[in-house]
């Protein structure tokens, strides 16, 4: 018989504990076991269903005096009606609402010693016609007081369906945090003689746009670097997007 089923750590780690009597029908037990697994996985899929639209992460030191303490701002958008019957008490989220992304603990991982923080989003914008809700989450993490690089990430599932771009699979937002690194402040001093602690680039584009069929559609990415450093762009590799 199945005595207990539970998740630990993250939703990716699923453990089923079994207890057996001294004699049992193995084929029957195997069928029950597979049924329980399918039911649990179906429940997890329902909890993660098809709603992520876009997201960005930016970071910056809290001050020049405490440059190893990094402030993160995560902006993300999701399918708005996804939340009505799940964690908003039967109503749609509106600007000013705080809500968990999936109704249980979801985390921003800081890339150091397994540290993370639960994400609770504050709603900042909605679009009733296109059915999306956007919000922001902020957190501060104290890294070791030394010059080093860390990769922070937000990893979860699933991307909006239907899309011709990795629908119904994982998404992964990452940012390289260069703690203690100083760069030329070309924005305020084009000569390059002034230096400041590095911060991440910032993207302010809304990547939800209308497109026309059978034609070339253009999208302008609006991004800046606070130190005036040149920006480069690339498409994610399969491995960077969880092998999807």
PDB file of C-alpha atoms in Angstrom:
ATOM      1  CA  UNK A   1       0.000   0.000   0.000  1.00  0.00           C
ATOM      2  CA  UNK A   2       1.073   3.600  -0.434  1.00  0.00           C
ATOM      3  CA  UNK A   3       1.561   5.132   2.982  1.00  0.00           C
ATOM      4  CA  UNK A   4       2.656   8.644   2.079  1.00  0.00           C
ATOM      5  CA  UNK A   5       3.441  10.906  -0.896  1.00  0.00           C
ATOM      6  CA  UNK A   6       5.203  14.238  -0.517  1.00  0.00           C
ATOM      7  CA  UNK A   7       7.510  16.787  -2.141  1.00  0.00           C
ATOM      8  CA  UNK A   8      10.733  18.084  -0.609  1.00  0.00           C
ATOM      9  CA  UNK A   9      12.807  21.137  -1.466  1.00  0.00           C
ATOM     10  CA  UNK A  10      11.441  21.919  -4.878  1.00  0.00           C
ATOM     11  CA  UNK A  11       8.673  20.610  -7.020  1.00  0.00           C
ATOM     12  CA  UNK A  12      11.290  18.818  -9.164  1.00  0.00           C
ATOM     13  CA  UNK A  13      12.028  16.415  -6.284  1.00  0.00           C
ATOM     14  CA  UNK A  14       9.141  14.007  -5.906  1.00  0.00           C
ATOM     15  CA  UNK A  15       9.394  11.139  -3.497  1.00  0.00           C
ATOM     16  CA  UNK A  16       6.824   8.416  -2.829  1.00  0.00           C
ATOM     17  CA  UNK A  17       7.242   6.346   0.324  1.00  0.00           C
ATOM     18  CA  UNK A  18       5.918   2.795   0.163  1.00  0.00           C
ATOM     19  CA  UNK A  19       5.239   0.326   2.943  1.00  0.00           C
ATOM     20  CA  UNK A  20       4.717  -3.336   2.128  1.00  0.00           C
ATOM     21  CA  UNK A  21       3.007  -6.164   3.926  1.00  0.00           C
ATOM     22  CA  UNK A  22       4.944  -9.411   4.171  1.00  0.00           C
ATOM     23  CA  UNK A  23       3.012 -10.926   1.268  1.00  0.00           C
ATOM     24  CA  UNK A  24       1.400  -9.019  -1.559  1.00  0.00           C
ATOM     25  CA  UNK A  25       0.472  -9.208  -5.202  1.00  0.00           C
ATOM     26  CA  UNK A  26       3.393  -7.498  -6.975  1.00  0.00           C
ATOM     27  CA  UNK A  27       1.525  -6.837 -10.235  1.00  0.00           C
ATOM     28  CA  UNK A  28      -1.365  -5.269  -8.380  1.00  0.00           C
ATOM     29  CA  UNK A  29       1.048  -3.233  -6.257  1.00  0.00           C
ATOM     30  CA  UNK A  30       2.872  -2.028  -9.361  1.00  0.00           C
ATOM     31  CA  UNK A  31      -0.389  -0.881 -10.929  1.00  0.00           C
ATOM     32  CA  UNK A  32      -1.380   1.030  -7.790  1.00  0.00           C
ATOM     33  CA  UNK A  33       2.083   2.596  -7.596  1.00  0.00           C
ATOM     34  CA  UNK A  34       1.951   3.779 -11.204  1.00  0.00           C
ATOM     35  CA  UNK A  35      -1.549   5.160 -10.688  1.00  0.00           C
ATOM     36  CA  UNK A  36      -0.416   7.165  -7.665  1.00  0.00           C
ATOM     37  CA  UNK A  37       2.563   8.543  -9.580  1.00  0.00           C
ATOM     38  CA  UNK A  38       0.329   9.574 -12.489  1.00  0.00           C
ATOM     39  CA  UNK A  39      -2.167  11.251 -10.179  1.00  0.00           C
ATOM     40  CA  UNK A  40       0.565  13.186  -8.368  1.00  0.00           C
ATOM     41  CA  UNK A  41       2.218  14.277 -11.605  1.00  0.00           C
ATOM     42  CA  UNK A  42      -1.148  15.339 -13.020  1.00  0.00           C
ATOM     43  CA  UNK A  43      -1.717  17.480  -9.947  1.00  0.00           C
ATOM     44  CA  UNK A  44       1.696  19.104 -10.330  1.00  0.00           C
ATOM     45  CA  UNK A  45       1.045  19.813 -14.003  1.00  0.00           C
ATOM     46  CA  UNK A  46      -2.246  21.488 -13.130  1.00  0.00           C
ATOM     47  CA  UNK A  47      -0.450  23.678 -10.609  1.00  0.00           C
ATOM     48  CA  UNK A  48       2.103  24.809 -13.194  1.00  0.00           C
ATOM     49  CA  UNK A  49      -0.081  25.071 -16.245  1.00  0.00           C
ATOM     50  CA  UNK A  50       0.865  27.175 -19.207  1.00  0.00           C
ATOM     51  CA  UNK A  51       0.933  30.796 -18.172  1.00  0.00           C
ATOM     52  CA  UNK A  52       4.400  32.440 -18.179  1.00  0.00           C
ATOM     53  CA  UNK A  53       4.671  35.439 -20.560  1.00  0.00           C
ATOM     54  CA  UNK A  54       8.018  37.150 -19.921  1.00  0.00           C
ATOM     55  CA  UNK A  55      10.490  38.180 -17.225  1.00  0.00           C
ATOM     56  CA  UNK A  56      13.654  40.168 -16.519  1.00  0.00           C
ATOM     57  CA  UNK A  57      16.107  40.413 -13.606  1.00  0.00           C
ATOM     58  CA  UNK A  58      18.234  43.435 -12.764  1.00  0.00           C
ATOM     59  CA  UNK A  59      20.682  43.902  -9.881  1.00  0.00           C
ATOM     60  CA  UNK A  60      22.851  46.602  -8.301  1.00  0.00           C
ATOM     61  CA  UNK A  61      24.877  47.158  -5.083  1.00  0.00           C
ATOM     62  CA  UNK A  62      22.867  48.784  -2.300  1.00  0.00           C
ATOM     63  CA  UNK A  63      25.670  51.378  -1.930  1.00  0.00           C
ATOM     64  CA  UNK A  64      29.355  51.972  -2.655  1.00  0.00           C
ATOM     65  CA  UNK A  65      30.093  51.362   1.035  1.00  0.00           C
ATOM     66  CA  UNK A  66      28.318  47.979   1.026  1.00  0.00           C
ATOM     67  CA  UNK A  67      29.095  46.822  -2.509  1.00  0.00           C
ATOM     68  CA  UNK A  68      28.831  43.108  -1.603  1.00  0.00           C
ATOM     69  CA  UNK A  69      25.142  43.522  -0.698  1.00  0.00           C
ATOM     70  CA  UNK A  70      23.180  43.190  -3.931  1.00  0.00           C
ATOM     71  CA  UNK A  71      19.600  44.320  -4.560  1.00  0.00           C
ATOM     72  CA  UNK A  72      17.575  42.309  -7.100  1.00  0.00           C
ATOM     73  CA  UNK A  73      14.433  43.438  -8.935  1.00  0.00           C
ATOM     74  CA  UNK A  74      12.551  40.695 -10.796  1.00  0.00           C
ATOM     75  CA  UNK A  75       9.778  41.727 -13.205  1.00  0.00           C
ATOM     76  CA  UNK A  76       7.549  39.035 -14.688  1.00  0.00           C
ATOM     77  CA  UNK A  77       4.196  38.641 -16.436  1.00  0.00           C
ATOM     78  CA  UNK A  78       1.748  35.758 -16.455  1.00  0.00           C
ATOM     79  CA  UNK A  79      -1.649  34.800 -17.819  1.00  0.00           C
ATOM     80  CA  UNK A  80      -4.034  36.834 -15.659  1.00  0.00           C
ATOM     81  CA  UNK A  81      -7.013  34.460 -15.619  1.00  0.00           C
ATOM     82  CA  UNK A  82      -4.657  31.719 -14.407  1.00  0.00           C
ATOM     83  CA  UNK A  83      -4.913  33.207 -10.916  1.00  0.00           C
ATOM     84  CA  UNK A  84      -8.664  33.784 -10.581  1.00  0.00           C
ATOM     85  CA  UNK A  85      -9.667  30.403  -9.196  1.00  0.00           C
ATOM     86  CA  UNK A  86      -6.326  29.460  -7.715  1.00  0.00           C
ATOM     87  CA  UNK A  87      -5.000  32.045  -5.281  1.00  0.00           C
ATOM     88  CA  UNK A  88      -7.102  35.212  -5.619  1.00  0.00           C
ATOM     89  CA  UNK A  89     -10.272  33.952  -3.944  1.00  0.00           C
ATOM     90  CA  UNK A  90     -12.236  33.699  -7.182  1.00  0.00           C
ATOM     91  CA  UNK A  91     -11.389  37.182  -8.493  1.00  0.00           C
ATOM     92  CA  UNK A  92      -8.823  38.465 -10.972  1.00  0.00           C
ATOM     93  CA  UNK A  93      -5.672  40.152  -9.628  1.00  0.00           C
ATOM     94  CA  UNK A  94      -5.561  43.947  -9.838  1.00  0.00           C
ATOM     95  CA  UNK A  95      -2.812  46.538  -9.435  1.00  0.00           C
ATOM     96  CA  UNK A  96      -1.636  46.563  -5.829  1.00  0.00           C
ATOM     97  CA  UNK A  97      -2.326  42.889  -5.113  1.00  0.00           C
ATOM     98  CA  UNK A  98       0.451  40.726  -3.693  1.00  0.00           C
ATOM     99  CA  UNK A  99       0.374  37.145  -4.877  1.00  0.00           C
ATOM    100  CA  UNK A 100       2.567  34.077  -4.973  1.00  0.00           C
ATOM    101  CA  UNK A 101       3.410  32.905  -8.440  1.00  0.00           C
ATOM    102  CA  UNK A 102       1.909  29.445  -7.923  1.00  0.00           C
ATOM    103  CA  UNK A 103       0.292  29.613  -4.536  1.00  0.00           C
ATOM    104  CA  UNK A 104       3.210  27.910  -2.815  1.00  0.00           C
ATOM    105  CA  UNK A 105       6.866  28.725  -2.352  1.00  0.00           C
ATOM    106  CA  UNK A 106       8.695  29.700  -5.526  1.00  0.00           C
ATOM    107  CA  UNK A 107      12.215  31.112  -5.316  1.00  0.00           C
ATOM    108  CA  UNK A 108      14.864  33.398  -6.738  1.00  0.00           C
ATOM    109  CA  UNK A 109      18.171  31.529  -6.441  1.00  0.00           C
ATOM    110  CA  UNK A 110      21.205  33.713  -5.688  1.00  0.00           C
ATOM    111  CA  UNK A 111      23.897  31.327  -6.930  1.00  0.00           C
ATOM    112  CA  UNK A 112      25.757  31.107  -3.629  1.00  0.00           C
ATOM    113  CA  UNK A 113      25.611  28.245  -1.091  1.00  0.00           C
ATOM    114  CA  UNK A 114      22.111  27.254  -2.241  1.00  0.00           C
ATOM    115  CA  UNK A 115      20.649  30.508  -0.922  1.00  0.00           C
ATOM    116  CA  UNK A 116      17.257  31.598  -2.239  1.00  0.00           C
ATOM    117  CA  UNK A 117      14.240  33.689  -1.314  1.00  0.00           C
ATOM    118  CA  UNK A 118      10.546  33.046  -1.787  1.00  0.00           C
ATOM    119  CA  UNK A 119       9.030  35.128  -4.582  1.00  0.00           C
ATOM    120  CA  UNK A 120       5.906  37.132  -3.743  1.00  0.00           C
ATOM    121  CA  UNK A 121       4.934  39.410  -6.612  1.00  0.00           C
ATOM    122  CA  UNK A 122       3.376  42.851  -6.243  1.00  0.00           C
ATOM    123  CA  UNK A 123       1.044  43.508  -9.188  1.00  0.00           C
ATOM    124  CA  UNK A 124       2.026  46.646 -11.125  1.00  0.00           C
ATOM    125  CA  UNK A 125       0.096  46.318 -14.415  1.00  0.00           C
ATOM    126  CA  UNK A 126      -2.709  44.349 -16.052  1.00  0.00           C
ATOM    127  CA  UNK A 127      -4.180  43.975 -19.525  1.00  0.00           C
ATOM    128  CA  UNK A 128      -7.714  42.590 -19.559  1.00  0.00           C
ATOM    129  CA  UNK A 129      -7.823  42.278 -23.351  1.00  0.00           C
ATOM    130  CA  UNK A 130      -4.556  40.376 -23.778  1.00  0.00           C
ATOM    131  CA  UNK A 131      -5.056  38.575 -20.453  1.00  0.00           C
ATOM    132  CA  UNK A 132      -1.777  39.247 -18.684  1.00  0.00           C
ATOM    133  CA  UNK A 133      -0.744  40.464 -15.253  1.00  0.00           C
ATOM    134  CA  UNK A 134       2.713  41.865 -14.495  1.00  0.00           C
ATOM    135  CA  UNK A 135       4.415  42.409 -11.179  1.00  0.00           C
ATOM    136  CA  UNK A 136       7.699  43.070  -9.443  1.00  0.00           C
ATOM    137  CA  UNK A 137       9.584  41.259  -6.694  1.00  0.00           C
ATOM    138  CA  UNK A 138      12.604  42.687  -4.860  1.00  0.00           C
ATOM    139  CA  UNK A 139      15.173  41.028  -2.621  1.00  0.00           C
ATOM    140  CA  UNK A 140      18.605  41.826  -1.183  1.00  0.00           C
ATOM    141  CA  UNK A 141      21.345  39.249  -0.713  1.00  0.00           C
ATOM    142  CA  UNK A 142      24.673  39.628   1.088  1.00  0.00           C
ATOM    143  CA  UNK A 143      27.451  37.857  -0.832  1.00  0.00           C
ATOM    144  CA  UNK A 144      30.948  37.188   0.581  1.00  0.00           C
ATOM    145  CA  UNK A 145      32.959  40.384   0.807  1.00  0.00           C
ATOM    146  CA  UNK A 146      35.245  39.653  -2.128  1.00  0.00           C
ATOM    147  CA  UNK A 147      35.386  40.162  -5.890  1.00  0.00           C
ATOM    148  CA  UNK A 148      33.596  37.215  -7.503  1.00  0.00           C
ATOM    149  CA  UNK A 149      30.962  36.263 -10.067  1.00  0.00           C
ATOM    150  CA  UNK A 150      27.705  34.455  -9.325  1.00  0.00           C
ATOM    151  CA  UNK A 151      24.786  33.342 -11.507  1.00  0.00           C
ATOM    152  CA  UNK A 152      21.366  34.147 -10.060  1.00  0.00           C
ATOM    153  CA  UNK A 153      18.331  32.526 -11.652  1.00  0.00           C
ATOM    154  CA  UNK A 154      14.593  32.045 -11.608  1.00  0.00           C
ATOM    155  CA  UNK A 155      13.613  28.641 -12.990  1.00  0.00           C
ATOM    156  CA  UNK A 156      10.108  27.247 -13.338  1.00  0.00           C
ATOM    157  CA  UNK A 157       7.366  25.927 -15.635  1.00  0.00           C
ATOM    158  CA  UNK A 158       5.415  26.342 -17.848  1.00  0.00           C
ATOM    159  CA  UNK A 159       5.559  28.756 -20.758  1.00  0.00           C
ATOM    160  CA  UNK A 160       2.340  30.013 -22.323  1.00  0.00           C
ATOM    161  CA  UNK A 161       0.436  27.804 -24.750  1.00  0.00           C
ATOM    162  CA  UNK A 162       0.012  28.038 -27.692  1.00  0.00           C
ATOM    163  CA  UNK A 163       3.347  29.480 -28.870  1.00  0.00           C
ATOM    164  CA  UNK A 164       5.865  28.513 -31.523  1.00  0.00           C
ATOM    165  CA  UNK A 165       8.598  29.028 -28.943  1.00  0.00           C
ATOM    166  CA  UNK A 166       8.947  26.353 -26.283  1.00  0.00           C
ATOM    167  CA  UNK A 167       5.308  26.211 -25.267  1.00  0.00           C
ATOM    168  CA  UNK A 168       4.407  24.210 -22.163  1.00  0.00           C
ATOM    169  CA  UNK A 169       8.035  23.772 -21.037  1.00  0.00           C
ATOM    170  CA  UNK A 170      10.384  25.334 -18.509  1.00  0.00           C
ATOM    171  CA  UNK A 171      11.629  28.886 -18.569  1.00  0.00           C
ATOM    172  CA  UNK A 172      14.900  30.122 -17.051  1.00  0.00           C
ATOM    173  CA  UNK A 173      15.807  33.727 -16.265  1.00  0.00           C
ATOM    174  CA  UNK A 174      19.472  34.244 -15.363  1.00  0.00           C
ATOM    175  CA  UNK A 175      21.809  37.117 -14.620  1.00  0.00           C
ATOM    176  CA  UNK A 176      25.569  37.176 -14.011  1.00  0.00           C
ATOM    177  CA  UNK A 177      26.263  39.081 -10.777  1.00  0.00           C
ATOM    178  CA  UNK A 178      29.761  40.604 -10.787  1.00  0.00           C
ATOM    179  CA  UNK A 179      30.208  41.406  -7.101  1.00  0.00           C
ATOM    180  CA  UNK A 180      32.908  43.979  -6.362  1.00  0.00           C
ATOM    181  CA  UNK A 181      33.838  44.539  -9.990  1.00  0.00           C
ATOM    182  CA  UNK A 182      34.507  48.143 -10.956  1.00  0.00           C
ATOM    183  CA  UNK A 183      34.087  49.333 -14.545  1.00  0.00           C
ATOM    184  CA  UNK A 184      34.683  52.603 -16.370  1.00  0.00           C
ATOM    185  CA  UNK A 185      31.660  54.859 -15.952  1.00  0.00           C
ATOM    186  CA  UNK A 186      31.337  55.819 -19.602  1.00  0.00           C
ATOM    187  CA  UNK A 187      27.851  57.160 -19.050  1.00  0.00           C
ATOM    188  CA  UNK A 188      29.008  60.071 -16.875  1.00  0.00           C
ATOM    189  CA  UNK A 189      32.655  60.222 -18.000  1.00  0.00           C
ATOM    190  CA  UNK A 190      33.193  59.209 -21.675  1.00  0.00           C
ATOM    191  CA  UNK A 191      36.955  59.515 -21.186  1.00  0.00           C
ATOM    192  CA  UNK A 192      36.881  56.332 -19.119  1.00  0.00           C
ATOM    193  CA  UNK A 193      38.803  57.812 -16.198  1.00  0.00           C
ATOM    194  CA  UNK A 194      35.972  57.423 -13.688  1.00  0.00           C
ATOM    195  CA  UNK A 195      35.132  54.009 -12.251  1.00  0.00           C
ATOM    196  CA  UNK A 196      32.154  52.681 -10.317  1.00  0.00           C
ATOM    197  CA  UNK A 197      30.795  49.350  -9.142  1.00  0.00           C
ATOM    198  CA  UNK A 198      29.179  47.446 -11.966  1.00  0.00           C
ATOM    199  CA  UNK A 199      25.408  46.961 -12.245  1.00  0.00           C
ATOM    200  CA  UNK A 200      23.347  44.809 -14.602  1.00  0.00           C
ATOM    201  CA  UNK A 201      21.899  46.081 -17.885  1.00  0.00           C
ATOM    202  CA  UNK A 202      18.229  47.035 -17.691  1.00  0.00           C
ATOM    203  CA  UNK A 203      15.572  46.071 -20.246  1.00  0.00           C
ATOM    204  CA  UNK A 204      12.363  48.114 -20.264  1.00  0.00           C
ATOM    205  CA  UNK A 205      10.630  46.618 -23.311  1.00  0.00           C
ATOM    206  CA  UNK A 206       7.163  45.086 -23.174  1.00  0.00           C
ATOM    207  CA  UNK A 207       7.570  41.931 -25.272  1.00  0.00           C
ATOM    208  CA  UNK A 208       3.845  41.328 -25.784  1.00  0.00           C
ATOM    209  CA  UNK A 209       2.959  42.791 -29.168  1.00  0.00           C
ATOM    210  CA  UNK A 210       0.554  42.171 -32.015  1.00  0.00           C
ATOM    211  CA  UNK A 211       1.996  40.592 -35.153  1.00  0.00           C
ATOM    212  CA  UNK A 212       0.682  40.067 -38.658  1.00  0.00           C
ATOM    213  CA  UNK A 213       0.705  36.791 -40.610  1.00  0.00           C
ATOM    214  CA  UNK A 214       2.760  36.258 -43.781  1.00  0.00           C
ATOM    215  CA  UNK A 215       4.935  39.320 -43.205  1.00  0.00           C
ATOM    216  CA  UNK A 216       8.124  40.412 -41.464  1.00  0.00           C
ATOM    217  CA  UNK A 217       7.390  41.587 -37.915  1.00  0.00           C
ATOM    218  CA  UNK A 218       9.938  43.732 -36.084  1.00  0.00           C
ATOM    219  CA  UNK A 219      10.466  44.159 -32.367  1.00  0.00           C
ATOM    220  CA  UNK A 220      12.769  46.773 -30.845  1.00  0.00           C
ATOM    221  CA  UNK A 221      14.484  45.748 -27.596  1.00  0.00           C
ATOM    222  CA  UNK A 222      14.884  48.784 -25.331  1.00  0.00           C
ATOM    223  CA  UNK A 223      17.820  48.248 -22.993  1.00  0.00           C
ATOM    224  CA  UNK A 224      20.426  50.432 -21.286  1.00  0.00           C
ATOM    225  CA  UNK A 225      23.611  49.980 -19.286  1.00  0.00           C
ATOM    226  CA  UNK A 226      23.942  52.414 -16.381  1.00  0.00           C
ATOM    227  CA  UNK A 227      27.711  52.617 -16.851  1.00  0.00           C
ATOM    228  CA  UNK A 228      27.446  53.147 -20.611  1.00  0.00           C
ATOM    229  CA  UNK A 229      29.138  49.850 -21.449  1.00  0.00           C
ATOM    230  CA  UNK A 230      28.290  48.351 -24.876  1.00  0.00           C
ATOM    231  CA  UNK A 231      25.504  45.772 -24.936  1.00  0.00           C
ATOM    232  CA  UNK A 232      25.455  42.545 -26.925  1.00  0.00           C
ATOM    233  CA  UNK A 233      22.471  40.311 -27.655  1.00  0.00           C
ATOM    234  CA  UNK A 234      21.976  36.617 -28.331  1.00  0.00           C
ATOM    235  CA  UNK A 235      19.273  33.978 -28.479  1.00  0.00           C
ATOM    236  CA  UNK A 236      19.267  31.411 -25.696  1.00  0.00           C
ATOM    237  CA  UNK A 237      20.817  28.049 -26.419  1.00  0.00           C
ATOM    238  CA  UNK A 238      18.904  24.844 -25.756  1.00  0.00           C
ATOM    239  CA  UNK A 239      21.009  24.140 -22.666  1.00  0.00           C
ATOM    240  CA  UNK A 240      20.405  27.646 -21.288  1.00  0.00           C
ATOM    241  CA  UNK A 241      16.656  27.017 -21.588  1.00  0.00           C
ATOM    242  CA  UNK A 242      16.703  23.699 -19.702  1.00  0.00           C
ATOM    243  CA  UNK A 243      17.371  21.611 -22.822  1.00  0.00           C
ATOM    244  CA  UNK A 244      13.988  22.515 -24.325  1.00  0.00           C
TER     245      UNK A 244
END
